Amino acid sequence: MMRRWPYLARSALVAASVAAFAVGGHFVATTAIDTQQAKQLEELANIALRRSEVAVDFSVATLNDVMQRGPMTCDAASLQAVRLKVYQRSQVKDIRLVNREGSVICSAYSETLEFDNEWVTRPRMLQTADHSLLLFRVDQINGVALGVLKDIDARTSLVAILGVSAILFDILPTELRDHGEVIAQLDNGADIGRFAASQVLDATDAVTFSSASHRYPLRALVRVAPDALRRWNRDRYWPSMLLAAVLGLAFGLLLTRAVARLEGPIADIDRALARHEFKPYFQPTFDLRTGAIGGCEVLARWVHRDGSVTSPMNFIPLAESSGRIEAITWQILALALKEMRPRLAADKYFKMSVNITPRHLLSDAFVNRLRREVRESGVSARQIVIEVTEREAFPDLEKAAAVIEALREHGFKVALDDVGVGHSGLSQIKRLGVNTMKIDKFFVDTIVQDGSAATIVEMLVRLAAKLRMNVIAEGIETVEQRQALLRCGVECGQGYLVSPPLPYAKFDEFLVAYEARIEAEAVVRQASVA
Ligand code: C2E
Ligand code: CA
Ligand code: CA
């Protein structure tokens, strides 16, 4: 009965799960690595900036040193003393004396003046936050440098020429050094130092990280070629992907199990529906006094292809919860109507009961579909009894009463099943307005030994009489039970004492033989009375 769901489908589900986890893993791993890289490169830009700031501080210290010696003049001795200072401070390349406009008056290394491509005037120099210095770019033939200007008095100032490029060269990690650059800039965008890759970097698609100074009009940029970035620090990528794939595999396997468990029995029901494996069995109802059979109850059976039979208790609950009960009911009813039609037509008093779940009873169009099925089978609605169990509470009692009323208006009979063990109190039984009460087997089982069971049955019989309802007792197995029920006033019953539920052919055979026997017994009884 348990169906294998195809190996291919299972493999596909596992593969899909691994793929989904791998895609997720890829995103998580790359995002984590990208974030980590961005943090590292921002930190490098910070380091470049801090070094540039320190270089400026350093040049200010040098200028202060020079000034402490006494005013710098352009005479040979003074310039020589300044040259000594410059010589001691490797990043300071030159110190110059400038006038108010910023034009050079003299330089410690006067030869270097020839290297200048451009010397900006004071208005184009940038002020530091504390107004103590002016910074500007010095464009020279052999590269760029930073000019740091500090005023001596109202007419003259000192300028330190600072080489910034040299302090930027070891910032980038070796893997990125050939594919990136570190730049120190003034706030106006003028480069004042640069460590550039040996390969030319395409600035338009380079990834840039920057850090700006609070003290000086300075910023540092780190630029890296995107593909170099993609290769850098990827050691965590493959382990993450492996972990994702393993998780995906585990999830996929769990999922296939869950799906197999869920899908299996429901798919079995669907296949059985398609193959018409749900069949009606018939159990007679009989007059407890005379034994005469006045009808039957249709009970569902799942007859498998190998001939084995599954009892309704083993598939009705799942059929109900999975929404298959209605299809099963209609399949069984159609066959039951077809098989029973000749007998129902021959005996207009013969009744056939069918079990309908409360939810099906309350579903839209139930009454219309029932009428159509019964009409099309050529059976009279008056011979059909709808049995509704009261084991579960009705989701909507008012609606149930309305549907029952509609059924009765169309000629159907309605029986309340399993009375005494379910939810309905006596007032609800009354409210539902059914024709018949089926007393549960539970009371029949105990009626011989247990006085209280007999009391309850008597009470139900009295109530039924008051409500003009019939009573049927289910599950009668012994003659003693039958006698006890008769003493309680029950007149009609059903049970193995007469017959178990049978498939139609056997049921028909049984009825023919049984009726012949009852008739013979009646003849004997009459003869003995006479
Ligand atoms: P139910 O409607 O109360 O049916 C009576 C149950 O008692 C049947 O069990 C019947 O075979 C069994 N029975 C009858 N006489 C005796 C007896 O003397 N001794 C014993 N031990 N049992 C007896 P079954 O056929 O296994 O059905 C069980 C339940 O499954 C039914 O209880 C009903 O609630 C449900 N069911 C059966 N067929 C259908 C159906 O077509 N549709 C729906 N919705 N439910 C069904
Ligand atoms: Ca029933
Ligand atoms: Ca029952």
Coordinates of C-alpha atoms and ligand atoms in Angstrom, one line a residue:
M1 CA 0.0 0.0 0.0
M2 CA 2.8 2.4 0.9
R3 CA 3.9 3.8 -2.4
R4 CA 7.6 4.4 -3.3
W5 CA 7.9 7.9 -4.6
P6 CA 10.2 7.9 -7.5
Y7 CA 14.0 7.8 -6.9
L8 CA 14.4 10.5 -9.5
A9 CA 12.0 12.9 -7.7
R10 CA 13.9 12.3 -4.5
S11 CA 17.2 12.9 -6.1
A12 CA 15.9 16.0 -7.8
L13 CA 14.7 17.3 -4.4
V14 CA 18.0 16.6 -2.7
A15 CA 19.9 18.2 -5.6
A16 CA 17.6 21.3 -5.5
S17 CA 18.2 21.6 -1.8
V18 CA 22.0 21.3 -2.2
A19 CA 21.8 23.9 -5.0
A20 CA 19.7 26.3 -3.0
F21 CA 22.0 26.0 0.0
A22 CA 25.0 26.5 -2.3
V23 CA 23.6 29.6 -3.8
G24 CA 22.7 30.9 -0.3
G25 CA 26.2 29.8 1.0
H26 CA 27.8 31.7 -2.0
F27 CA 25.9 34.9 -1.1
V28 CA 26.6 34.6 2.6
A29 CA 30.3 33.8 2.0
T30 CA 30.9 36.5 -0.5
T31 CA 29.0 39.1 1.5
A32 CA 31.0 38.1 4.6
I33 CA 34.3 38.2 2.7
D34 CA 33.4 41.5 0.9
T35 CA 32.5 43.1 4.2
Q36 CA 35.7 41.9 5.8
Q37 CA 37.7 43.2 2.8
A38 CA 36.0 46.6 2.9
K39 CA 36.9 46.8 6.6
Q40 CA 40.5 45.9 6.0
L41 CA 40.9 48.4 3.1
E42 CA 39.2 51.2 5.0
E43 CA 41.7 50.5 7.8
L44 CA 44.5 50.8 5.2
A45 CA 43.2 54.1 4.0
N46 CA 43.2 55.2 7.7
I47 CA 46.8 54.2 8.1
A48 CA 47.8 56.1 5.0
L49 CA 46.0 59.2 6.3
R50 CA 47.5 58.9 9.8
R51 CA 50.9 58.6 8.2
S52 CA 50.3 61.7 6.1
E53 CA 49.1 63.6 9.2
V54 CA 52.2 62.5 11.1
A55 CA 54.4 63.7 8.2
V56 CA 52.8 67.1 8.4
D57 CA 53.2 67.2 12.2
F58 CA 56.8 66.2 11.6
S59 CA 57.4 69.0 9.1
V60 CA 55.9 71.5 11.5
A61 CA 58.3 70.3 14.2
T62 CA 61.2 70.9 11.8
L63 CA 59.9 74.4 10.9
N64 CA 59.6 75.1 14.7
D65 CA 63.2 73.9 15.1
V66 CA 64.4 76.2 12.4
M67 CA 62.5 79.2 13.9
Q68 CA 63.8 78.5 17.4
R69 CA 67.4 78.9 16.0
G70 CA 66.5 82.6 15.2
P71 CA 65.0 84.1 12.1
M72 CA 65.9 82.3 8.9
T73 CA 67.7 84.6 6.4
C74 CA 69.0 84.0 3.0
D75 CA 72.6 84.3 3.9
A76 CA 74.9 81.3 3.3
A77 CA 75.4 80.4 7.0
S78 CA 71.7 80.4 7.8
L79 CA 70.9 78.3 4.7
Q80 CA 73.6 75.8 5.7
A81 CA 72.2 75.4 9.2
V82 CA 68.7 74.8 7.7
R83 CA 70.2 72.3 5.2
L84 CA 71.5 70.4 8.3
K85 CA 68.0 70.2 9.7
V86 CA 66.7 69.0 6.4
Y87 CA 69.4 66.4 6.1
Q88 CA 68.3 65.1 9.5
R89 CA 64.7 64.8 8.6
S90 CA 64.4 62.4 5.8
Q91 CA 60.8 63.3 4.7
V92 CA 61.5 67.0 4.5
K93 CA 63.1 67.6 1.2
D94 CA 63.7 71.4 1.4
I95 CA 62.8 74.4 3.5
R96 CA 62.1 77.7 1.8
L97 CA 61.5 81.3 2.9
V98 CA 58.5 82.9 1.2
N99 CA 57.0 86.3 1.2
R100 CA 53.4 87.3 2.0
E101 CA 52.1 86.3 -1.4
G102 CA 53.8 83.0 -1.1
S103 CA 56.6 83.6 -3.6
V104 CA 59.9 82.0 -2.8
I105 CA 62.6 84.4 -1.4
C106 CA 65.2 81.7 -1.0
S107 CA 65.6 77.9 -0.5
A108 CA 67.9 75.7 1.6
Y109 CA 68.6 73.8 -1.6
S110 CA 68.3 76.6 -4.2
E111 CA 69.1 74.0 -7.0
T112 CA 65.8 72.3 -6.3
L113 CA 63.8 75.4 -7.2
E114 CA 64.5 74.5 -10.8
F115 CA 62.6 71.3 -10.4
D116 CA 59.3 73.0 -9.7
N117 CA 56.8 72.8 -12.4
E118 CA 54.3 75.0 -10.5
W119 CA 54.3 77.0 -7.3
V120 CA 50.9 78.2 -6.1
T121 CA 50.3 81.6 -4.6
R122 CA 48.9 82.1 -1.1
P123 CA 45.2 82.4 -2.1
R124 CA 45.2 78.9 -3.5
M125 CA 46.7 77.3 -0.4
L126 CA 44.4 75.4 2.0
Q127 CA 44.1 76.3 5.6
T128 CA 44.3 73.7 8.4
A129 CA 41.4 73.5 10.9
D130 CA 43.3 75.5 13.5
H131 CA 44.5 78.1 11.0
S132 CA 48.1 77.6 12.0
L133 CA 49.3 76.3 8.6
L134 CA 48.6 76.4 4.9
L135 CA 49.0 73.3 2.8
F136 CA 49.4 73.2 -1.0
R137 CA 50.7 70.9 -3.7
V138 CA 54.2 71.3 -5.0
D139 CA 54.4 69.9 -8.5
Q140 CA 57.9 69.0 -9.4
I141 CA 59.5 67.2 -12.4
N142 CA 60.3 64.1 -10.3
G143 CA 56.8 63.9 -8.7
V144 CA 54.5 65.7 -6.4
A145 CA 55.2 66.9 -2.8
L146 CA 53.3 68.7 -0.1
G147 CA 54.1 72.3 0.8
V148 CA 53.5 73.1 4.5
L149 CA 53.5 76.9 5.1
K150 CA 53.9 78.4 8.6
D151 CA 53.9 82.2 9.0
I152 CA 56.9 83.7 10.8
D153 CA 55.5 87.2 10.9
A154 CA 53.3 89.5 8.9
R155 CA 55.7 89.5 6.0
T156 CA 57.5 86.2 5.8
S157 CA 56.7 82.5 6.2
L158 CA 58.5 79.2 6.1
V159 CA 57.6 76.4 3.8
A160 CA 58.6 72.8 4.3
I161 CA 58.6 70.6 1.1
L162 CA 57.4 67.2 2.3
G163 CA 57.8 64.0 0.3
V164 CA 54.7 62.0 1.0
S165 CA 54.9 59.3 -1.7
A166 CA 57.7 57.4 0.2
I167 CA 55.6 56.8 3.3
L168 CA 52.7 55.2 1.3
F169 CA 54.6 52.4 -0.5
D170 CA 54.2 49.6 2.1
I171 CA 50.5 50.2 2.9
L172 CA 49.0 47.7 0.5
P173 CA 49.3 44.0 1.2
T174 CA 51.6 42.2 -1.3
E175 CA 48.8 40.5 -3.1
L176 CA 47.2 43.9 -4.0
R177 CA 50.4 45.9 -4.5
D178 CA 50.5 45.3 -8.2
H179 CA 46.8 46.0 -8.7
G180 CA 46.2 49.0 -6.5
E181 CA 47.3 52.4 -5.5
V182 CA 47.5 54.6 -2.4
I183 CA 47.0 58.3 -2.8
A184 CA 47.3 61.2 -0.4
Q185 CA 45.3 64.2 -1.6
L186 CA 44.4 67.7 -0.5
D187 CA 40.7 68.5 0.0
N188 CA 40.7 70.2 -3.4
G189 CA 41.6 66.9 -5.1
A190 CA 45.2 67.7 -5.8
D191 CA 47.4 64.6 -5.3
I192 CA 50.3 65.2 -2.9
G193 CA 51.6 61.7 -2.7
R194 CA 51.0 58.5 -4.5
F195 CA 52.1 54.9 -4.4
A196 CA 50.9 53.6 -7.7
A197 CA 50.7 50.0 -9.1
S198 CA 53.2 49.1 -11.6
Q199 CA 50.3 48.1 -13.8
V200 CA 48.1 51.0 -14.7
L201 CA 44.8 51.0 -12.8
D202 CA 41.6 51.8 -14.6
A203 CA 40.3 54.5 -12.3
T204 CA 36.7 54.2 -13.6
D205 CA 36.1 50.7 -12.3
A206 CA 38.6 50.6 -9.4
V207 CA 37.1 50.0 -6.0
T208 CA 37.9 53.0 -3.8
F209 CA 38.1 53.4 0.0
S210 CA 38.9 56.7 1.5
S211 CA 39.6 58.4 4.9
A212 CA 39.5 62.1 5.5
S213 CA 41.4 64.1 8.2
H214 CA 39.8 66.3 10.8
R215 CA 42.9 68.3 11.5
Y216 CA 44.3 69.0 8.0
P217 CA 42.7 69.5 4.6
L218 CA 43.9 66.0 3.7
R219 CA 42.5 62.7 2.7
A220 CA 43.9 59.3 1.8
L221 CA 42.5 57.0 -0.9
V222 CA 43.1 53.3 -1.4
R223 CA 42.1 52.0 -4.9
V224 CA 42.1 48.4 -6.0
A225 CA 41.3 46.7 -9.3
P226 CA 38.1 44.7 -8.8
D227 CA 39.4 41.4 -10.0
A228 CA 42.4 41.6 -7.7
L229 CA 39.9 42.1 -4.9
R230 CA 37.9 39.1 -6.0
R231 CA 41.0 36.9 -5.7
W232 CA 42.2 38.4 -2.4
N233 CA 41.5 36.7 0.9
R234 CA 39.3 34.0 -0.5
D235 CA 40.6 31.2 1.8
R236 CA 37.3 31.1 3.7
Y237 CA 35.1 30.8 0.5
W238 CA 35.5 27.1 -0.3
P239 CA 35.1 25.9 3.3
S240 CA 31.9 27.9 3.6
M241 CA 30.6 26.5 0.3
L242 CA 31.4 23.0 1.5
L243 CA 29.6 23.6 4.8
A244 CA 26.6 25.0 2.8
A245 CA 26.5 22.0 0.5
V246 CA 26.6 19.6 3.5
L247 CA 23.8 21.5 5.2
G248 CA 21.9 21.4 1.9
L249 CA 22.3 17.7 1.6
A250 CA 21.1 17.1 5.1
F251 CA 18.2 19.4 4.6
G252 CA 17.3 17.7 1.3
L253 CA 17.4 14.3 2.9
L254 CA 15.2 15.3 5.7
L255 CA 12.8 17.0 3.3
T256 CA 12.5 13.9 1.1
R257 CA 11.7 11.9 4.2
A258 CA 9.1 14.4 5.4
V259 CA 7.6 14.5 1.9
A260 CA 7.6 10.8 1.5
R261 CA 5.9 10.4 4.9
L262 CA 3.3 13.0 4.0
E263 CA 2.9 12.2 0.4
G264 CA 2.9 8.4 0.6
P265 CA -0.5 7.5 2.1
I266 CA -2.4 10.4 0.5
A267 CA -1.0 9.6 -2.9
D268 CA -2.1 6.0 -2.2
I269 CA -5.6 7.2 -1.6
D270 CA -5.5 9.2 -4.8
R271 CA -4.4 6.2 -6.8
A272 CA -7.1 4.1 -5.2
L273 CA -9.7 6.7 -6.1
A274 CA -8.5 6.6 -9.7
R275 CA -8.7 2.8 -9.8
H276 CA -12.1 2.8 -8.1
E277 CA -10.8 0.7 -5.2
F278 CA -13.3 2.1 -2.6
K279 CA -16.3 -0.2 -2.5
P280 CA -19.5 -0.3 -0.6
Y281 CA -20.2 -3.3 1.8
F282 CA -23.7 -3.8 3.1
Q283 CA -24.8 -4.7 6.6
P284 CA -28.5 -5.4 7.1
T285 CA -30.7 -3.8 9.7
F286 CA -33.4 -5.9 11.2
D287 CA -36.5 -6.0 13.3
L288 CA -35.4 -7.2 16.8
R289 CA -38.7 -9.0 17.4
T290 CA -39.3 -10.7 14.0
G291 CA -35.8 -10.7 12.6
A292 CA -37.1 -9.3 9.3
I293 CA -34.6 -7.2 7.4
G294 CA -35.8 -3.7 6.6
G295 CA -32.7 -2.1 5.2
C296 CA -29.0 -1.9 5.2
E297 CA -26.1 0.4 6.0
V298 CA -23.4 1.1 3.4
L299 CA -19.9 0.7 4.9
A300 CA -16.8 1.7 3.1
R301 CA -14.1 -0.8 2.3
W302 CA -10.8 -0.3 0.4
V303 CA -10.4 -3.4 -1.7
H304 CA -6.9 -3.6 -3.0
R305 CA -5.8 -5.2 -6.3
D306 CA -4.4 -8.2 -4.4
G307 CA -7.9 -8.7 -2.9
S308 CA -6.9 -7.5 0.6
V309 CA -9.4 -5.3 2.4
T310 CA -8.6 -2.2 4.5
S311 CA -11.2 -1.2 7.1
P312 CA -12.6 2.4 7.1
M313 CA -11.0 3.2 10.4
N314 CA -7.6 3.0 8.7
F315 CA -8.3 5.4 5.9
I316 CA -11.4 7.5 6.7
P317 CA -9.5 9.8 9.2
L318 CA -6.7 10.5 6.7
A319 CA -9.2 10.9 3.8
E320 CA -11.1 13.4 6.0
S321 CA -8.0 15.5 6.9
S322 CA -6.6 15.4 3.4
G323 CA -9.9 16.5 1.8
R324 CA -10.4 13.1 -0.1
I325 CA -13.4 12.0 1.9
E326 CA -15.9 13.6 -0.4
A327 CA -14.6 11.9 -3.6
I328 CA -14.5 8.6 -1.7
T329 CA -18.1 9.1 -0.5
W330 CA -19.4 9.9 -4.0
Q331 CA -17.5 6.9 -5.5
I332 CA -19.0 4.5 -2.9
L333 CA -22.5 6.0 -3.1
A334 CA -22.6 5.7 -6.9
L335 CA -21.7 2.1 -6.8
A336 CA -24.1 1.3 -3.8
L337 CA -27.0 3.0 -5.6
K338 CA -26.2 1.0 -8.8
E339 CA -26.0 -2.3 -7.0
M340 CA -28.9 -1.8 -4.6
R341 CA -31.3 -0.2 -7.2
P342 CA -33.1 -3.5 -8.1
R343 CA -33.8 -4.4 -4.5
L344 CA -34.8 -0.8 -3.6
A345 CA -37.1 -0.8 -6.6
A346 CA -38.6 -4.1 -5.7
D347 CA -39.2 -3.3 -2.0
K348 CA -40.3 0.3 -1.5
Y349 CA -39.9 0.0 2.3
F350 CA -36.3 -1.1 2.1
K351 CA -33.9 1.6 3.3
M352 CA -30.3 2.2 2.5
S353 CA -28.1 4.2 4.9
V354 CA -24.9 6.0 4.0
N355 CA -22.4 7.6 6.3
I356 CA -21.6 11.3 5.7
T357 CA -19.0 13.2 7.7
P358 CA -20.3 16.4 9.3
R359 CA -17.9 18.6 7.3
H360 CA -19.1 17.0 4.0
L361 CA -22.7 17.5 5.1
L362 CA -22.1 21.2 5.6
S363 CA -20.1 21.7 2.4
D364 CA -21.7 23.8 -0.3
A365 CA -23.7 22.0 -2.9
F366 CA -23.8 18.7 -0.9
V367 CA -27.6 18.5 -0.9
N368 CA -27.8 19.3 -4.7
R369 CA -25.2 16.8 -5.6
L370 CA -26.8 14.1 -3.4
R371 CA -30.2 14.7 -5.0
R372 CA -28.7 14.5 -8.5
E373 CA -26.8 11.3 -7.8
V374 CA -29.9 9.6 -6.3
R375 CA -32.2 10.9 -9.0
E376 CA -29.9 9.8 -11.8
S377 CA -29.6 6.3 -10.3
G378 CA -33.4 5.9 -10.4
V379 CA -33.7 5.4 -6.6
S380 CA -36.3 7.2 -4.5
A381 CA -34.9 9.7 -2.0
R382 CA -37.4 8.3 0.5
Q383 CA -35.3 5.1 0.7
I384 CA -32.0 6.8 1.5
V385 CA -31.0 7.5 5.0
I386 CA -28.1 9.9 5.6
E387 CA -26.1 8.9 8.7
V388 CA -24.2 11.7 10.4
T389 CA -22.0 10.9 13.3
E390 CA -22.1 13.0 16.4
R391 CA -18.6 11.7 17.5
E392 CA -17.2 15.1 16.6
A393 CA -19.0 18.3 17.4
F394 CA -20.7 20.0 14.5
P395 CA -18.7 23.0 13.4
D396 CA -21.9 24.9 13.0
L397 CA -25.0 23.4 14.6
E398 CA -27.5 25.9 13.2
K399 CA -26.3 25.2 9.6
A400 CA -26.4 21.5 10.3
A401 CA -30.0 21.7 11.4
A402 CA -30.8 23.7 8.2
V403 CA -29.1 21.2 5.9
I404 CA -30.9 18.3 7.7
E405 CA -34.2 20.2 7.2
A406 CA -33.5 20.6 3.5
L407 CA -32.6 16.9 3.2
R408 CA -35.9 16.0 4.8
E409 CA -37.8 18.3 2.6
H410 CA -36.4 16.5 -0.4
G411 CA -37.6 13.2 1.0
F412 CA -34.3 11.9 2.5
K413 CA -34.2 10.4 6.0
V414 CA -31.5 11.5 8.4
A415 CA -30.0 9.4 11.3
L416 CA -27.7 10.6 14.1
D417 CA -24.9 8.0 14.4
D418 CA -23.1 7.0 17.5
V419 CA -25.6 8.5 19.9
G420 CA -24.5 8.5 23.5
V421 CA -20.8 8.7 22.9
G422 CA -20.6 11.9 21.1
H423 CA -20.9 15.6 21.7
S424 CA -24.6 16.3 21.4
G425 CA -26.5 16.8 24.5
L426 CA -30.2 15.8 24.4
S427 CA -31.2 19.4 23.4
Q428 CA -28.9 19.3 20.4
I429 CA -30.3 16.0 19.3
K430 CA -33.7 17.6 19.3
R431 CA -32.4 20.7 17.6
L432 CA -30.8 18.7 14.7
G433 CA -34.2 17.3 13.8
V434 CA -33.2 13.9 12.6
N435 CA -35.5 10.9 12.0
T436 CA -33.5 8.2 13.6
M437 CA -31.1 7.8 16.5
K438 CA -28.4 5.1 16.3
I439 CA -27.5 4.0 19.7
D440 CA -23.8 3.3 19.8
K441 CA -22.3 -0.2 20.1
F442 CA -20.7 0.9 23.4
F443 CA -24.1 0.6 25.2
V444 CA -25.0 -2.7 23.4
D445 CA -21.7 -4.2 24.5
T446 CA -22.5 -3.6 28.2
I447 CA -26.3 -3.8 28.3
V448 CA -26.4 -7.4 29.5
Q449 CA -24.1 -6.9 32.5
D450 CA -24.5 -3.2 33.3
G451 CA -27.7 -1.8 34.7
S452 CA -26.7 1.8 34.0
A453 CA -26.2 1.0 30.2
A454 CA -29.8 -0.3 30.2
T455 CA -31.1 2.7 32.0
I456 CA -29.5 5.1 29.4
V457 CA -30.8 3.1 26.5
E458 CA -34.3 3.2 28.1
M459 CA -34.0 6.9 28.5
L460 CA -32.9 7.4 24.9
V461 CA -35.9 5.3 23.7
R462 CA -38.3 7.4 25.7
L463 CA -36.7 10.6 24.4
A464 CA -36.9 9.3 20.8
A465 CA -40.6 8.5 21.2
K466 CA -41.2 12.0 22.5
L467 CA -39.4 13.4 19.5
R468 CA -41.1 11.0 17.2
M469 CA -37.8 9.4 16.2
N470 CA -36.9 5.8 15.4
V471 CA -34.1 4.0 17.4
I472 CA -31.6 1.6 15.9
A473 CA -29.0 -0.2 18.1
E474 CA -25.7 -1.0 16.5
G475 CA -23.3 -3.9 17.1
I476 CA -25.7 -6.6 18.3
E477 CA -23.7 -9.8 18.6
T478 CA -25.7 -12.0 20.9
V479 CA -29.2 -13.2 21.5
E480 CA -29.0 -11.9 25.1
Q481 CA -28.1 -8.4 23.8
R482 CA -31.1 -8.5 21.5
Q483 CA -33.4 -9.5 24.3
A484 CA -32.1 -6.8 26.6
L485 CA -32.6 -4.2 23.9
L486 CA -36.1 -5.4 23.4
R487 CA -36.8 -5.0 27.1
C488 CA -35.5 -1.4 26.9
G489 CA -38.0 -0.8 24.1
V490 CA -35.5 -0.8 21.1
E491 CA -37.2 -2.4 18.1
C492 CA -34.6 -2.2 15.4
G493 CA -30.9 -3.2 15.2
Q494 CA -27.9 -4.1 13.3
G495 CA -25.0 -6.5 14.1
Y496 CA -23.0 -9.6 13.5
L497 CA -25.9 -11.6 15.2
V498 CA -27.6 -11.4 11.8
S499 CA -24.7 -10.5 9.4
P500 CA -21.4 -8.7 9.1
P501 CA -21.0 -6.1 6.3
L502 CA -20.8 -8.0 3.0
P503 CA -20.0 -7.1 -0.6
Y504 CA -23.1 -6.8 -2.7
A505 CA -23.1 -10.3 -4.3
K506 CA -22.7 -12.0 -0.9
F507 CA -25.2 -9.6 0.7
D508 CA -27.8 -10.4 -2.0
E509 CA -27.2 -14.2 -1.6
F510 CA -27.4 -13.8 2.2
L511 CA -30.7 -11.9 1.9
V512 CA -32.4 -14.4 -0.3
A513 CA -31.4 -17.3 2.0
Y514 CA -32.3 -15.3 5.1
E515 CA -35.7 -14.2 3.9
A516 CA -36.6 -17.8 2.9
R517 CA -35.6 -18.9 6.4
I518 CA -37.6 -16.2 8.1
E519 CA -40.6 -17.0 6.0
A520 CA -40.3 -20.7 6.8
E521 CA -40.0 -19.9 10.5
A522 CA -43.1 -17.7 10.3
V523 CA -45.0 -20.5 8.6
V524 CA -43.9 -22.9 11.4
R525 CA -44.9 -20.4 14.1
Q526 CA -48.3 -19.9 12.5
A527 CA -48.8 -23.6 12.2
S528 CA -48.0 -24.1 15.9
V529 CA -50.4 -21.3 16.9
A530 CA -53.1 -23.0 14.8
Ligands
C2E1 P1 -20.3 3.2 12.1 O1 -21.0 4.1 11.2 O2 -20.7 3.3 13.6 O3 -20.5 1.8 11.6 C1 -20.7 0.7 12.4 C2 -19.5 -0.1 12.6 O4 -19.7 -1.2 13.4 C3 -19.0 -0.7 11.3 O5 -17.6 -0.8 11.3 C4 -19.6 -2.1 11.3 O6 -18.9 -3.0 10.5 C5 -19.4 -2.4 12.8 N1 -20.3 -3.4 13.3 C6 -21.5 -3.7 12.9 N2 -22.0 -4.7 13.6 C7 -21.1 -5.1 14.5 C8 -21.0 -6.1 15.5 O7 -21.9 -6.9 15.7 N3 -19.8 -6.2 16.1 C9 -18.8 -5.4 15.9 N4 -17.7 -5.6 16.6 N5 -18.8 -4.5 14.9 C10 -20.0 -4.3 14.3 P2 -16.8 -0.4 10.1 O8 -17.4 -0.9 8.8 O9 -15.4 -0.8 10.4 O10 -16.9 1.2 10.0 C11 -16.3 1.9 11.1 C12 -16.7 3.3 11.0 O11 -16.1 3.9 9.8 C13 -18.2 3.5 10.8 O12 -18.8 3.5 12.1 C14 -18.2 4.9 10.3 O13 -18.1 5.9 11.3 C15 -17.0 4.9 9.4 N6 -17.4 4.6 8.0 C16 -17.6 3.4 7.4 N7 -18.0 3.6 6.1 C17 -18.0 4.9 5.9 C18 -18.3 5.7 4.8 O14 -18.7 5.3 3.7 N8 -18.3 7.1 5.0 C19 -17.9 7.6 6.2 N9 -17.9 9.0 6.2 N10 -17.6 6.9 7.2 C20 -17.7 5.6 7.1
CA2 CA -23.0 4.5 10.6
CA3 CA -21.2 3.5 15.8

